[in-house]
mmCIF file of C-alpha atoms in Angstrom:
data_model
loop_
_atom_site.group_PDB
_atom_site.id
_atom_site.type_symbol
_atom_site.label_atom_id
_atom_site.label_comp_id
_atom_site.label_asym_id
_atom_site.label_seq_id
_atom_site.Cartn_x
_atom_site.Cartn_y
_atom_site.Cartn_z
ATOM 1 C CA GLN B 125 1.913 47.074 -38.637
ATOM 2 C CA MET B 126 2.016 43.503 -39.895
ATOM 3 C CA GLN B 127 0.338 43.245 -43.288
ATOM 4 C CA PRO B 128 0.148 39.833 -44.976
ATOM 5 C CA VAL B 129 -0.127 39.865 -48.775
ATOM 6 C CA GLU B 130 -1.336 36.800 -50.681
ATOM 7 C CA SER B 131 -0.558 35.752 -54.231
ATOM 8 C CA GLY B 132 -0.796 32.677 -56.440
ATOM 9 C CA GLY B 133 -4.519 32.144 -56.796
ATOM 10 C CA GLY B 134 -6.089 31.175 -60.080
ATOM 11 C CA LEU B 135 -8.135 28.663 -62.023
ATOM 12 C CA VAL B 136 -7.155 25.007 -62.050
ATOM 13 C CA GLN B 137 -8.792 21.753 -63.066
ATOM 14 C CA ALA B 138 -9.763 19.157 -60.493
ATOM 15 C CA GLY B 139 -6.757 17.054 -59.579
ATOM 16 C CA GLY B 140 -4.351 19.866 -60.307
ATOM 17 C CA SER B 141 -2.144 21.944 -58.046
ATOM 18 C CA LEU B 142 -1.607 25.534 -56.999
ATOM 19 C CA ARG B 143 0.890 27.166 -54.693
ATOM 20 C CA LEU B 144 -0.212 30.184 -52.700
ATOM 21 C CA SER B 145 2.272 32.561 -51.127
ATOM 22 C CA CYS B 146 1.905 34.957 -48.236
ATOM 23 C CA ALA B 147 4.459 37.722 -47.802
ATOM 24 C CA ALA B 148 4.978 39.958 -44.794
ATOM 25 C CA ALA B 149 5.050 43.189 -46.828
ATOM 26 C CA GLY B 150 8.597 44.395 -46.302
ATOM 27 C CA ARG B 151 9.240 42.636 -43.020
ATOM 28 C CA THR B 152 9.378 39.087 -41.681
ATOM 29 C CA PHE B 153 6.944 36.952 -39.771
ATOM 30 C CA ARG B 154 9.378 36.816 -36.854
ATOM 31 C CA GLY B 155 7.459 35.901 -33.721
ATOM 32 C CA TYR B 156 4.165 35.429 -35.576
ATOM 33 C CA SER B 157 2.397 32.214 -36.341
ATOM 34 C CA THR B 158 0.601 32.161 -39.665
ATOM 35 C CA GLY B 159 -2.604 30.556 -40.843
ATOM 36 C CA TRP B 160 -4.538 30.062 -44.036
ATOM 37 C CA PHE B 161 -8.303 30.367 -44.116
ATOM 38 C CA ARG B 162 -10.801 30.125 -46.929
ATOM 39 C CA GLN B 163 -14.302 31.360 -47.555
ATOM 40 C CA ALA B 164 -16.631 29.974 -50.188
ATOM 41 C CA PRO B 165 -19.764 31.811 -51.349
ATOM 42 C CA GLY B 166 -22.452 31.666 -48.691
ATOM 43 C CA LYS B 167 -20.119 29.986 -46.210
ATOM 44 C CA GLU B 168 -18.305 31.073 -43.102
ATOM 45 C CA ARG B 169 -14.590 31.643 -43.226
ATOM 46 C CA GLU B 170 -12.963 28.357 -42.227
ATOM 47 C CA PHE B 171 -9.566 27.285 -41.010
ATOM 48 C CA VAL B 172 -7.283 25.536 -43.490
ATOM 49 C CA ALA B 173 -3.755 25.335 -42.072
ATOM 50 C CA ARG B 174 -1.407 26.871 -39.508
ATOM 51 C CA ILE B 175 2.328 26.972 -38.894
ATOM 52 C CA THR B 176 3.834 28.189 -35.642
ATOM 53 C CA TRP B 177 6.844 30.469 -35.584
ATOM 54 C CA VAL B 178 8.873 28.987 -32.759
ATOM 55 C CA ALA B 179 8.794 25.285 -33.626
ATOM 56 C CA GLY B 180 7.393 25.267 -37.142
ATOM 57 C CA ASN B 181 4.641 22.882 -36.108
ATOM 58 C CA THR B 182 1.792 22.534 -38.570
ATOM 59 C CA ALA B 183 -1.895 21.805 -38.306
ATOM 60 C CA TYR B 184 -4.524 21.193 -40.973
ATOM 61 C CA ALA B 185 -8.248 21.018 -41.327
ATOM 62 C CA ASP B 186 -9.476 17.476 -41.883
ATOM 63 C CA SER B 187 -10.784 18.451 -45.302
ATOM 64 C CA VAL B 188 -7.288 19.217 -46.627
ATOM 65 C CA LYS B 189 -5.061 16.780 -44.741
ATOM 66 C CA GLY B 190 -2.803 14.859 -47.074
ATOM 67 C CA ARG B 191 -3.409 17.303 -49.918
ATOM 68 C CA PHE B 192 -2.237 20.702 -48.645
ATOM 69 C CA THR B 193 1.130 21.594 -47.128
ATOM 70 C CA ILE B 194 1.983 24.799 -45.297
ATOM 71 C CA SER B 195 5.609 25.925 -45.073
ATOM 72 C CA ARG B 196 7.793 28.977 -44.545
ATOM 73 C CA ASN B 197 11.087 29.980 -46.091
ATOM 74 C CA SER B 198 14.342 30.220 -44.153
ATOM 75 C CA ALA B 199 14.278 34.020 -44.118
ATOM 76 C CA GLY B 200 10.899 33.952 -42.412
ATOM 77 C CA ASN B 201 9.308 36.446 -44.774
ATOM 78 C CA THR B 202 7.122 34.093 -46.807
ATOM 79 C CA VAL B 203 4.628 31.398 -45.887
ATOM 80 C CA ASP B 204 3.358 29.141 -48.660
ATOM 81 C CA LEU B 205 0.418 26.812 -49.054
ATOM 82 C CA GLN B 206 1.024 24.014 -51.537
ATOM 83 C CA MET B 207 -2.322 22.636 -52.700
ATOM 84 C CA ASP B 208 -2.352 19.301 -54.498
ATOM 85 C CA SER B 209 -5.160 17.034 -55.696
ATOM 86 C CA LEU B 210 -7.516 19.976 -55.758
ATOM 87 C CA LYS B 211 -11.251 19.389 -55.685
ATOM 88 C CA PRO B 212 -14.122 21.632 -56.771
ATOM 89 C CA GLU B 213 -15.088 21.999 -53.117
ATOM 90 C CA ASP B 214 -11.743 23.723 -52.519
ATOM 91 C CA THR B 215 -13.027 26.688 -54.513
ATOM 92 C CA ALA B 216 -12.929 29.745 -52.266
ATOM 93 C CA VAL B 217 -11.173 32.979 -51.504
ATOM 94 C CA TYR B 218 -8.053 32.071 -49.558
ATOM 95 C CA TYR B 219 -6.794 34.392 -46.842
ATOM 96 C CA CYS B 220 -3.463 34.545 -45.086
ATOM 97 C CA ALA B 221 -3.530 35.624 -41.463
ATOM 98 C CA ALA B 222 -0.939 36.179 -38.756
ATOM 99 C CA ASP B 223 -1.218 36.224 -35.011
ATOM 100 C CA ARG B 224 1.131 37.214 -32.240
ATOM 101 C CA ASP B 225 1.125 33.800 -30.563
ATOM 102 C CA GLY B 226 4.276 32.207 -31.930
ATOM 103 C CA VAL B 227 3.984 29.015 -29.903
ATOM 104 C CA THR B 228 0.474 27.580 -29.713
ATOM 105 C CA LEU B 229 -0.487 25.182 -32.486
ATOM 106 C CA GLY B 230 -4.202 24.655 -31.932
ATOM 107 C CA VAL B 231 -5.472 28.046 -33.063
ATOM 108 C CA THR B 232 -8.274 27.546 -35.563
ATOM 109 C CA SER B 233 -10.695 30.385 -34.884
ATOM 110 C CA LYS B 234 -10.493 33.386 -37.183
ATOM 111 C CA ASP B 235 -11.175 35.594 -34.181
ATOM 112 C CA GLU B 236 -7.788 34.671 -32.727
ATOM 113 C CA TYR B 237 -5.806 36.057 -35.654
ATOM 114 C CA ASP B 238 -4.693 39.665 -35.611
ATOM 115 C CA TYR B 239 -3.642 40.554 -39.157
ATOM 116 C CA TRP B 240 -5.261 39.587 -42.447
ATOM 117 C CA GLY B 241 -4.487 39.782 -46.117
ATOM 118 C CA GLN B 242 -7.046 40.748 -48.730
ATOM 119 C CA GLY B 243 -7.446 37.235 -50.099
ATOM 120 C CA THR B 244 -6.771 35.470 -53.378
ATOM 121 C CA GLN B 245 -9.344 33.568 -55.424
ATOM 122 C CA VAL B 246 -8.884 29.853 -56.053
ATOM 123 C CA THR B 247 -11.292 28.228 -58.482
ATOM 124 C CA VAL B 248 -11.224 24.492 -59.159
ATOM 125 C CA SER B 249 -13.213 23.310 -62.149
ATOM 126 C CA SER B 250 -14.699 19.837 -62.439
#
C-alpha cells in the first residue's frame, strides 16, 4: 500500500525557509498526484499545495502562493515543499497525502486523498 513519509519539519524564525520532503516508502509516486495539507491547533486540516503526476501541474492555497513551491524529483519517489518567507501563521503540522487521480489538478478536499503520512511539525517564531 502507498505510504507517504514526511521529513524536514522544525523551528524557524519568521522570514526564514524550510524544505519538507515526502517519500513514497520504498516505491514511487507513479500514477499518484500528491498534496500537502496543514493543521494548526484548533483548526481544520487545510489544503496547501498539489502536484499532479501526469503533467506536473501545481496548485496552491491563496495563503501560500508566491512563498511555497511544490516539486517532485525525476525518479518520482520524492515530493518536496519548499517554504520561503515563512510567517508565524504557517505554524502547523504538515501532512503529505497521495491520491490515485494522476490527472486532475483542482483537488483540495482532504476527503479526496487516499493515503496520508503521519505529519511533521513546522513552527515559525515571530
